[in-house]
mmCIF file of N, CA and C in Angstrom:
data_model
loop_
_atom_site.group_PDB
_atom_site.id
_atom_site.type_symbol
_atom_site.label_atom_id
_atom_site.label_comp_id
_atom_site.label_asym_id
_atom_site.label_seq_id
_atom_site.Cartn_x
_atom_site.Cartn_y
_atom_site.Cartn_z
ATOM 1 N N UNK A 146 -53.905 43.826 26.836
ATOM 2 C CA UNK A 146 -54.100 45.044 26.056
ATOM 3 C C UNK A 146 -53.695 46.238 26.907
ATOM 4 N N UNK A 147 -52.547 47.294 26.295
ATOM 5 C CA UNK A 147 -52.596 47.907 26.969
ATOM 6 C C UNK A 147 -53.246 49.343 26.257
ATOM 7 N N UNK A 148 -53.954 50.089 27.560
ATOM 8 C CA UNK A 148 -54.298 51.433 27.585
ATOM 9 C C UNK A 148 -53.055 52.543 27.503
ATOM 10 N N UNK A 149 -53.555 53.546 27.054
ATOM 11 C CA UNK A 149 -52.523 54.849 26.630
ATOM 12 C C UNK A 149 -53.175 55.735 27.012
ATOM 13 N N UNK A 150 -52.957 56.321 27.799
ATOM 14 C CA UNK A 150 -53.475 57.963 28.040
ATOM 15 C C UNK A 150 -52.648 59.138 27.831
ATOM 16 N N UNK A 151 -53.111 60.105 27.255
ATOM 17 C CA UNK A 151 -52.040 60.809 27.044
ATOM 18 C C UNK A 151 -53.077 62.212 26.679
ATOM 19 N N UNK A 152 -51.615 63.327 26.701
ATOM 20 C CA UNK A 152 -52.342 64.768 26.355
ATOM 21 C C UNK A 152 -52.467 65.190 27.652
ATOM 22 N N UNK A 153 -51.668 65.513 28.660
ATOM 23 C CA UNK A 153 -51.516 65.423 30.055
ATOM 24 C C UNK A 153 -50.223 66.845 29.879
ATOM 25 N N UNK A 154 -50.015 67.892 30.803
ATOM 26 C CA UNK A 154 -49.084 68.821 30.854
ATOM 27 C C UNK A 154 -49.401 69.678 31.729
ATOM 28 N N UNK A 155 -48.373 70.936 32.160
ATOM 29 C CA UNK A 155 -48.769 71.267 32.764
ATOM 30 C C UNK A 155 -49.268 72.793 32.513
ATOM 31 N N UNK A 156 -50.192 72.813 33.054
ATOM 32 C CA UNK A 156 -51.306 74.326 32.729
ATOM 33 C C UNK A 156 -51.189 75.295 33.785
ATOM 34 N N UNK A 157 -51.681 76.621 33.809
ATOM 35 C CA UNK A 157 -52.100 77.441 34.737
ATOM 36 C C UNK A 157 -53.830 77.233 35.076
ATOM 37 N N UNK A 158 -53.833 77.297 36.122
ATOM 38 C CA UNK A 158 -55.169 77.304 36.435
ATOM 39 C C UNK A 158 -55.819 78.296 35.556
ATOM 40 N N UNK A 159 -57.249 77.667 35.671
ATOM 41 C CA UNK A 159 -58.226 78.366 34.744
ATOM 42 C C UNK A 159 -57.775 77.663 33.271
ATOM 43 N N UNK A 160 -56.790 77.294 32.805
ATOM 44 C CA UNK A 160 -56.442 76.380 31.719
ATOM 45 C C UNK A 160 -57.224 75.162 31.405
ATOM 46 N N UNK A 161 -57.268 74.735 30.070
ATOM 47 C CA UNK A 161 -58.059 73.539 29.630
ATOM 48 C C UNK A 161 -56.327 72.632 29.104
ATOM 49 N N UNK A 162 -57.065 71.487 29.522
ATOM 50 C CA UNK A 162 -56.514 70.326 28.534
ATOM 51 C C UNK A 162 -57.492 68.952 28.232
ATOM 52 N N UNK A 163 -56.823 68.495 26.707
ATOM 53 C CA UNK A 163 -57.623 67.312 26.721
ATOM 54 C C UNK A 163 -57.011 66.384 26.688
ATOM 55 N N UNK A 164 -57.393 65.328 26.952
ATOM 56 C CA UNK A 164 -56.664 63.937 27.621
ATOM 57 C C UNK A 164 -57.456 63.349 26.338
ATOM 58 N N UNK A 165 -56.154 61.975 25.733
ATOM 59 C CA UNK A 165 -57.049 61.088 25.244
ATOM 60 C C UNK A 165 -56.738 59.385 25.749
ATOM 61 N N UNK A 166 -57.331 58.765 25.324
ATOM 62 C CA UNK A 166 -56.901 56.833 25.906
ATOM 63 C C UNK A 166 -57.157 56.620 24.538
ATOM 64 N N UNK A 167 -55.940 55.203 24.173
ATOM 65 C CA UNK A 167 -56.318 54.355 22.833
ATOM 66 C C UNK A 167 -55.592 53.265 23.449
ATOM 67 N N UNK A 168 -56.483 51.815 23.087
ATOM 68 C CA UNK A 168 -55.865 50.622 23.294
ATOM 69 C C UNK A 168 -55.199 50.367 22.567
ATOM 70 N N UNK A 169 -54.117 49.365 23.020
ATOM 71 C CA UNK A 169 -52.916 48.410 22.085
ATOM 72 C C UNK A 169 -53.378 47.737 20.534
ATOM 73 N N UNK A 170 -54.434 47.068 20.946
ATOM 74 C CA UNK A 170 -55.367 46.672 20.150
ATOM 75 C C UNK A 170 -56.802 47.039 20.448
ATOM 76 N N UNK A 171 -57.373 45.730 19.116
ATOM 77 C CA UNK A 171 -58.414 46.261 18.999
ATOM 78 C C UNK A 171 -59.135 45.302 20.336
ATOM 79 N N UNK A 172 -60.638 45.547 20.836
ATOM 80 C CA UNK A 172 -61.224 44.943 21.727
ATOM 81 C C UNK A 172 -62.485 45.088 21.891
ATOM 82 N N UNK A 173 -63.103 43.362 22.065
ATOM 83 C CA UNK A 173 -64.406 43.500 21.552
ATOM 84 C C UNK A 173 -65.584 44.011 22.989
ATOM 85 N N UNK A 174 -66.576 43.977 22.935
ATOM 86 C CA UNK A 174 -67.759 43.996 23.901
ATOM 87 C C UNK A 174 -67.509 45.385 25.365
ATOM 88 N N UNK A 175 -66.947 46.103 24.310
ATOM 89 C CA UNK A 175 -66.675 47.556 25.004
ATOM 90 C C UNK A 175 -68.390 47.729 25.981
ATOM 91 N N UNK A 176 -68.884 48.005 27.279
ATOM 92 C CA UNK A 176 -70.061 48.999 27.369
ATOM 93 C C UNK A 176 -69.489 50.071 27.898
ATOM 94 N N UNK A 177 -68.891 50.247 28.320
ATOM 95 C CA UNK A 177 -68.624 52.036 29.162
ATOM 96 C C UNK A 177 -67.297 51.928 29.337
ATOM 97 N N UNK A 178 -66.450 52.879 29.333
ATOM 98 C CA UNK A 178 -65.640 53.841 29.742
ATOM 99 C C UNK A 178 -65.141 54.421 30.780
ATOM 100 N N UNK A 179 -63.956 54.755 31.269
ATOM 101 C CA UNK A 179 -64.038 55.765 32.461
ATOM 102 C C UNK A 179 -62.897 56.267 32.500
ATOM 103 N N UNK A 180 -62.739 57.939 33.752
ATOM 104 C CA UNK A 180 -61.401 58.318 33.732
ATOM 105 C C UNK A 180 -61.209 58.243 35.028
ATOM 106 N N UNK A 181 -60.163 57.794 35.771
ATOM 107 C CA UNK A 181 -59.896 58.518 36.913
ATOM 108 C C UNK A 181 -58.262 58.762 37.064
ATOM 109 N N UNK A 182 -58.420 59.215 38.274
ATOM 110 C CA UNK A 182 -57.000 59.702 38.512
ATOM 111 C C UNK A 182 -56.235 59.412 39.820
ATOM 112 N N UNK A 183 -55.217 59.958 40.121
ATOM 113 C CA UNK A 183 -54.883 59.605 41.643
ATOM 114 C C UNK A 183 -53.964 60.776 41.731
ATOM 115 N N UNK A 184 -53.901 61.637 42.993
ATOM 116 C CA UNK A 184 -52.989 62.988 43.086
ATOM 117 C C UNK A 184 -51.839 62.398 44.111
ATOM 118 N N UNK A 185 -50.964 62.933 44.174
ATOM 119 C CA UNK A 185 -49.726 62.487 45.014
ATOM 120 C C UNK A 185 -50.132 62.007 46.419
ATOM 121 N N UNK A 186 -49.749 60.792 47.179
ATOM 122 C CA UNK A 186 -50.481 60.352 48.555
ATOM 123 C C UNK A 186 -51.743 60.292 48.448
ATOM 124 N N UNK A 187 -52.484 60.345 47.554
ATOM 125 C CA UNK A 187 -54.055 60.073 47.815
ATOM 126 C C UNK A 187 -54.254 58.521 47.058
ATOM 127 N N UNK A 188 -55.514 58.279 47.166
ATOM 128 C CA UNK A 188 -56.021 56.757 46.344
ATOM 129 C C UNK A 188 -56.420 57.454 44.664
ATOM 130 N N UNK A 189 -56.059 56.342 43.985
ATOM 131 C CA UNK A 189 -57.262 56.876 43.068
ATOM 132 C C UNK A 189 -58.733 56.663 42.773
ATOM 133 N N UNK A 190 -58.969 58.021 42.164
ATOM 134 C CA UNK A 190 -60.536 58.067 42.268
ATOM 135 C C UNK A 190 -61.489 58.098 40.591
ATOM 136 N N UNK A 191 -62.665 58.049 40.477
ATOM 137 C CA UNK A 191 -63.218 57.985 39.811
ATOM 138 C C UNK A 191 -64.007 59.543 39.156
ATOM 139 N N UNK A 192 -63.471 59.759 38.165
ATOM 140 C CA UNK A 192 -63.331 60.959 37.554
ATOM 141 C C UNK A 192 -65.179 61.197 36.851
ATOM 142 N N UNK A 193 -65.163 60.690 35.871
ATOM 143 C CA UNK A 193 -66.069 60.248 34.706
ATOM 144 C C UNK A 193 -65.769 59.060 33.833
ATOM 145 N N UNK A 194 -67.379 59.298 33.993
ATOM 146 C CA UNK A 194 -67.717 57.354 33.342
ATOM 147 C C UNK A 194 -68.991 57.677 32.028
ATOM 148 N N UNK A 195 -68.852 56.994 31.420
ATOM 149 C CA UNK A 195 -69.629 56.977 29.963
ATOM 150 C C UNK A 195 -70.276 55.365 29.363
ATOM 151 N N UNK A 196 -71.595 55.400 29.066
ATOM 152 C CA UNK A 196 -71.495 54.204 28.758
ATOM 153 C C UNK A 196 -71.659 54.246 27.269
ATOM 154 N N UNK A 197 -71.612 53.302 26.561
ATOM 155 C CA UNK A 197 -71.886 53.122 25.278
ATOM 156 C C UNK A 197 -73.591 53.647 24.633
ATOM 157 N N UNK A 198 -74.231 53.809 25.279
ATOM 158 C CA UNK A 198 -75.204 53.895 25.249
ATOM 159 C C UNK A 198 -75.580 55.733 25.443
ATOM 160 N N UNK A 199 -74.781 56.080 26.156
ATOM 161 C CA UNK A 199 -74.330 57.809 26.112
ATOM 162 C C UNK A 199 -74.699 58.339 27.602
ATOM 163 N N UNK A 200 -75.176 57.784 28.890
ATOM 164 C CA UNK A 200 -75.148 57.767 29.919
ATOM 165 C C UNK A 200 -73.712 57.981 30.285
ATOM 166 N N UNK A 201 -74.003 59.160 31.253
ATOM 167 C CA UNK A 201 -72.528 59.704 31.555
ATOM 168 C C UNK A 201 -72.677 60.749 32.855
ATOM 169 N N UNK A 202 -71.485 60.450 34.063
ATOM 170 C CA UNK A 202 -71.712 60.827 35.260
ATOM 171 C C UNK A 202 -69.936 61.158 35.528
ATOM 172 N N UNK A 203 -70.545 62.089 36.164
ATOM 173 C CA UNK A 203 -69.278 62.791 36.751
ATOM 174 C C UNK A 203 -68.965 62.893 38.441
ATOM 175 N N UNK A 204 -67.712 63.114 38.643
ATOM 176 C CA UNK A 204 -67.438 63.195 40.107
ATOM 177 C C UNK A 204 -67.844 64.725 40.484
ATOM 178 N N UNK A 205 -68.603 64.803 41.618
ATOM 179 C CA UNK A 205 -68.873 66.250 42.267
ATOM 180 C C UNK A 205 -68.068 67.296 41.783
ATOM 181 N N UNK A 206 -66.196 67.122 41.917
ATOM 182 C CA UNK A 206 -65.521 67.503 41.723
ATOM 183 C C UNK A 206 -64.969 68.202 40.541
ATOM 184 N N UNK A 207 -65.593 67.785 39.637
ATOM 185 C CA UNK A 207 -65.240 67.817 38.434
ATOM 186 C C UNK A 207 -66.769 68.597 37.389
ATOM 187 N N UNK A 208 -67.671 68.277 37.755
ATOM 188 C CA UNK A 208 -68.696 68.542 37.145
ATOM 189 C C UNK A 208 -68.999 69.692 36.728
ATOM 190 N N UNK A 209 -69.398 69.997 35.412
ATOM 191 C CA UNK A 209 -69.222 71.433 34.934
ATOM 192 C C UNK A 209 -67.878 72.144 33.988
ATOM 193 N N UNK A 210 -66.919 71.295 34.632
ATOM 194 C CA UNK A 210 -65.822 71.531 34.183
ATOM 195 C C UNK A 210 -65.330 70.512 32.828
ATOM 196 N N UNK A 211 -65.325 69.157 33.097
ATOM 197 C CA UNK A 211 -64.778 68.204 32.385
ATOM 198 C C UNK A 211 -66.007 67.637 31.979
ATOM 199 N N UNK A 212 -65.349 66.940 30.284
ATOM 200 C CA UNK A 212 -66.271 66.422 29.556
ATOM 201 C C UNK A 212 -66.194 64.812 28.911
ATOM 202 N N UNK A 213 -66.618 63.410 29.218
ATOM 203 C CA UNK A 213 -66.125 62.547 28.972
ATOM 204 C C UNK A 213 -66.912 62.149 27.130
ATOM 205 N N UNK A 214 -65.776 61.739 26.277
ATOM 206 C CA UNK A 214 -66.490 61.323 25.157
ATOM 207 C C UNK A 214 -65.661 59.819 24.616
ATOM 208 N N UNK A 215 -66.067 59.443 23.583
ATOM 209 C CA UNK A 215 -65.451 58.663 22.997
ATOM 210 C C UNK A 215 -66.078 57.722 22.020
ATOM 211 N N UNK A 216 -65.324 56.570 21.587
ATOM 212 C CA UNK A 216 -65.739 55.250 20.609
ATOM 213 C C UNK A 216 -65.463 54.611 20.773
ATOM 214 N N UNK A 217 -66.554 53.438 21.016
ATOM 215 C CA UNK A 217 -66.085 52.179 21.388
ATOM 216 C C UNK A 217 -65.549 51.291 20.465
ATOM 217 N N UNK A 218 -66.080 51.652 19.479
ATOM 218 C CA UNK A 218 -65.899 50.611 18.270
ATOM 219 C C UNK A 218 -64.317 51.088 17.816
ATOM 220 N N UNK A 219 -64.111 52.264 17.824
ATOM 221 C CA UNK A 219 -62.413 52.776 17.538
ATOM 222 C C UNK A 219 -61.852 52.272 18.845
ATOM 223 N N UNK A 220 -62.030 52.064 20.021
ATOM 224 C CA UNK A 220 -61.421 51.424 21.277
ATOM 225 C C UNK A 220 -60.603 53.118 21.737
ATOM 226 N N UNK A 221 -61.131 53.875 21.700
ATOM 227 C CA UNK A 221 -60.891 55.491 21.912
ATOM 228 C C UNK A 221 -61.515 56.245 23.182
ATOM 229 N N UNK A 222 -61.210 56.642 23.838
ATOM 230 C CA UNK A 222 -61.839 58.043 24.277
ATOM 231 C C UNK A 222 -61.298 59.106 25.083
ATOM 232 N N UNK A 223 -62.083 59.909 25.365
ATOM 233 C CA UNK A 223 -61.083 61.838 25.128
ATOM 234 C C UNK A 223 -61.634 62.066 26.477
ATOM 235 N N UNK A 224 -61.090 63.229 27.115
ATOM 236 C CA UNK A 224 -62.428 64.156 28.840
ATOM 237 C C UNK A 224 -61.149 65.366 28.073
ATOM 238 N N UNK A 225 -62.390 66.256 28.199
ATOM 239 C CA UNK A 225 -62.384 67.712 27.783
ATOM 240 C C UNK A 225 -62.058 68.370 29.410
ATOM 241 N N UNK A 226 -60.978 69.040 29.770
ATOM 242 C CA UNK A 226 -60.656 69.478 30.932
ATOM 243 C C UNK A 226 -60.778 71.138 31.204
ATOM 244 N N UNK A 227 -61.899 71.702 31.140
ATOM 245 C CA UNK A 227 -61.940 73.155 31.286
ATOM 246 C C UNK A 227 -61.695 73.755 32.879
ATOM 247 N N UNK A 228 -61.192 74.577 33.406
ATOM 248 C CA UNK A 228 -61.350 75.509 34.047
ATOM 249 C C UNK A 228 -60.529 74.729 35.021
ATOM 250 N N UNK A 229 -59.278 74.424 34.721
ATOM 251 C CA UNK A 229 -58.571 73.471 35.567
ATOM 252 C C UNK A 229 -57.973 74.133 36.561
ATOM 253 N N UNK A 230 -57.814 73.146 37.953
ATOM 254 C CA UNK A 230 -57.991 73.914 39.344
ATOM 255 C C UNK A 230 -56.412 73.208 40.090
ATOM 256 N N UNK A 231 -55.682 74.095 40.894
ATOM 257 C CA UNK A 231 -54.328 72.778 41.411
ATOM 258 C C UNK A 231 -54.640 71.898 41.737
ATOM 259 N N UNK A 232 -55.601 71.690 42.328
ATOM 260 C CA UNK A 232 -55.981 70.225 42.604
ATOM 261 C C UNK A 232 -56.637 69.134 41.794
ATOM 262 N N UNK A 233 -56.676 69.690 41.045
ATOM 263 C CA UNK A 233 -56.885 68.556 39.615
ATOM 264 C C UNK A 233 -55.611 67.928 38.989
ATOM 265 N N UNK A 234 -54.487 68.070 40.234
ATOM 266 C CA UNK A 234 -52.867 67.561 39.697
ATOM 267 C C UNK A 234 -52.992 66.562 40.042
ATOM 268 N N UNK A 235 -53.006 65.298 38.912
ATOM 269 C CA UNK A 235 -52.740 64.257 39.051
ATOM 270 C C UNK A 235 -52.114 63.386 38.296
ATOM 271 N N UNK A 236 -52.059 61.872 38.252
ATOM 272 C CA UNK A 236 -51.994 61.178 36.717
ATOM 273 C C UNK A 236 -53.269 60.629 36.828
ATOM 274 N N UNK A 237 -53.870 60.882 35.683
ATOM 275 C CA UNK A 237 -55.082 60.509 34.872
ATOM 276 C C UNK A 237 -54.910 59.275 34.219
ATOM 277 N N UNK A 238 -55.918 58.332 34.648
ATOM 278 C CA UNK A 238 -55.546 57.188 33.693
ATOM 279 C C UNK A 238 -57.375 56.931 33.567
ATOM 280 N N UNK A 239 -57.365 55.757 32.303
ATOM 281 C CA UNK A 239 -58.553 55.463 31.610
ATOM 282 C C UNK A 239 -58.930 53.845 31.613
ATOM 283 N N UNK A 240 -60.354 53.786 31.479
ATOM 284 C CA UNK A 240 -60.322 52.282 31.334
ATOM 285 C C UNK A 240 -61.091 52.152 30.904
ATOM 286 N N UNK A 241 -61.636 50.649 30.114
ATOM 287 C CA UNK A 241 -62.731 50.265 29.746
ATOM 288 C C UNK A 241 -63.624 49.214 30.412
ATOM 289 N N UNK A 242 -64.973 49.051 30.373
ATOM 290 C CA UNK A 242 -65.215 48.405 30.768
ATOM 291 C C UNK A 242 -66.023 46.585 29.890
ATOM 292 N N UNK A 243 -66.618 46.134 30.349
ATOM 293 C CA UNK A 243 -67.362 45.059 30.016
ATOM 294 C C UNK A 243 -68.701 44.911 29.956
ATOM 295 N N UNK A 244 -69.935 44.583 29.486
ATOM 296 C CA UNK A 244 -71.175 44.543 30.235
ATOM 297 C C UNK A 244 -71.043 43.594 31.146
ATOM 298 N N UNK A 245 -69.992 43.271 31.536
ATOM 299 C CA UNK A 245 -70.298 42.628 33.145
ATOM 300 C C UNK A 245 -69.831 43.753 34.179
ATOM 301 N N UNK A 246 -69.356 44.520 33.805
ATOM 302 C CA UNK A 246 -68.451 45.960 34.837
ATOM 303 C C UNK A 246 -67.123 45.553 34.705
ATOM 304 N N UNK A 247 -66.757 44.703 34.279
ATOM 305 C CA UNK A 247 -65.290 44.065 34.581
ATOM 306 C C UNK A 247 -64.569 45.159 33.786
ATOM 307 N N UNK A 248 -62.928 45.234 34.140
ATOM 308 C CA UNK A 248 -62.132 46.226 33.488
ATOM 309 C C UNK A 248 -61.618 45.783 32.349
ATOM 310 N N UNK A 249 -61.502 45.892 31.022
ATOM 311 C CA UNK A 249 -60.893 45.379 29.632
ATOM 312 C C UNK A 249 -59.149 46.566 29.913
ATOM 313 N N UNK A 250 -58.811 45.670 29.734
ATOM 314 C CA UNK A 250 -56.971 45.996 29.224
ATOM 315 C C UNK A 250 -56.362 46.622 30.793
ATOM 316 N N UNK A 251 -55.050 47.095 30.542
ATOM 317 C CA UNK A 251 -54.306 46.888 31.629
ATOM 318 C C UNK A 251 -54.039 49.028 31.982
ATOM 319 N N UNK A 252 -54.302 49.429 33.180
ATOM 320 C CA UNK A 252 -54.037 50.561 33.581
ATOM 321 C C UNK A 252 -53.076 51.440 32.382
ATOM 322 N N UNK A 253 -51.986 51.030 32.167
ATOM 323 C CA UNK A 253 -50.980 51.839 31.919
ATOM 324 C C UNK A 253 -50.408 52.657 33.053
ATOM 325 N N UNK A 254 -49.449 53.882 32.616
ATOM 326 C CA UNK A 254 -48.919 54.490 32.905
ATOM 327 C C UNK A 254 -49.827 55.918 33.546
ATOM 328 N N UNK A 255 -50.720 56.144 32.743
ATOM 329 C CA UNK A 255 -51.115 57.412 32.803
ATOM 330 C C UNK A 255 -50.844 58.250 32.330
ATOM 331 N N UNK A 256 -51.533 59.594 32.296
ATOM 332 C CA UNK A 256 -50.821 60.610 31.903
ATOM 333 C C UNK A 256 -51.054 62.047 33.504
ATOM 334 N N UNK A 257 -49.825 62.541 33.344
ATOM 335 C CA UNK A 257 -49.535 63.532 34.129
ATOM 336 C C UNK A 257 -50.267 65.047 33.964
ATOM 337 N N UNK A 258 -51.056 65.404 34.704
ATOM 338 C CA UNK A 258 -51.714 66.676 34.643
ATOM 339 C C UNK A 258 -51.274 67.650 35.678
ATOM 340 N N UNK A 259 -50.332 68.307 35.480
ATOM 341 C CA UNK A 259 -49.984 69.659 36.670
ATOM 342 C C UNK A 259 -50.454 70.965 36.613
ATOM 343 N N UNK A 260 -51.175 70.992 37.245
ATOM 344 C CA UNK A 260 -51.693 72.620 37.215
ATOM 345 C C UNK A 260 -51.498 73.546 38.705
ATOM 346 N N UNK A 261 -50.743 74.821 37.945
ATOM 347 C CA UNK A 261 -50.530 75.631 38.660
ATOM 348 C C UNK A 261 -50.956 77.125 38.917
ATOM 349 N N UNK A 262 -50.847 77.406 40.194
ATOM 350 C CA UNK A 262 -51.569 78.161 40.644
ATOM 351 C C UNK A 262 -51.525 79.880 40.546
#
């Protein structure tokens, strides 16, 4: 299954964007969600995570700013990107998870977020 992220461009700081993920198909025993990203030469990291249940945690980095939502049952979900900073330039990618933690469907591509200064 693959993941899609998309809604990725590039902004001026202080700019919002929203990102969304939709799987290939459909997929069963969704519990949580997540976004992360990776910026040029760095690893990627763990953005925001959501569970089905509506438990939801953010990276230091991000907190205040970005908002993770979605549906599991649509195999969907969105992060609301306010008050975006250059260093929030990355590709953003999404995943789902399992109630075992395991990852459901395959990375993708990502989507590209450039913000400038």
């Amino acid at each position: 299954v693959q993941l899609q992220a998309s809604g990725g461009g590039l902004v001026q700081a202080g700019g919002s964007l929203r990102l969304s993920c939709a799987a290939s198909e459909n997929m069963a025993g969704i519990a949580a969600m997540a976004w992360y990203r990776q910026a040029p030469g760095k690893e990627r990291e763990s953005v925001a995570y959501m569970t089905t249940g509506g438990s939801k945690n953010y990276a230091d980095f991000v907190e205040g700013r970005f908002s993770i939502s979605g549906d599991s049952a649509k195999n969907i979900m969105y992060m609301q990107m306010n008050d975006l900073k250059p260093e929030d330039t990355a590709v953003y990618y999404c995943t789902f998870f399992d109630n075992h933690g395991q990852p459901l469907g395959s990375w993708g591509q990502g989507t590209l977020v450039t913000v400038s200064s």
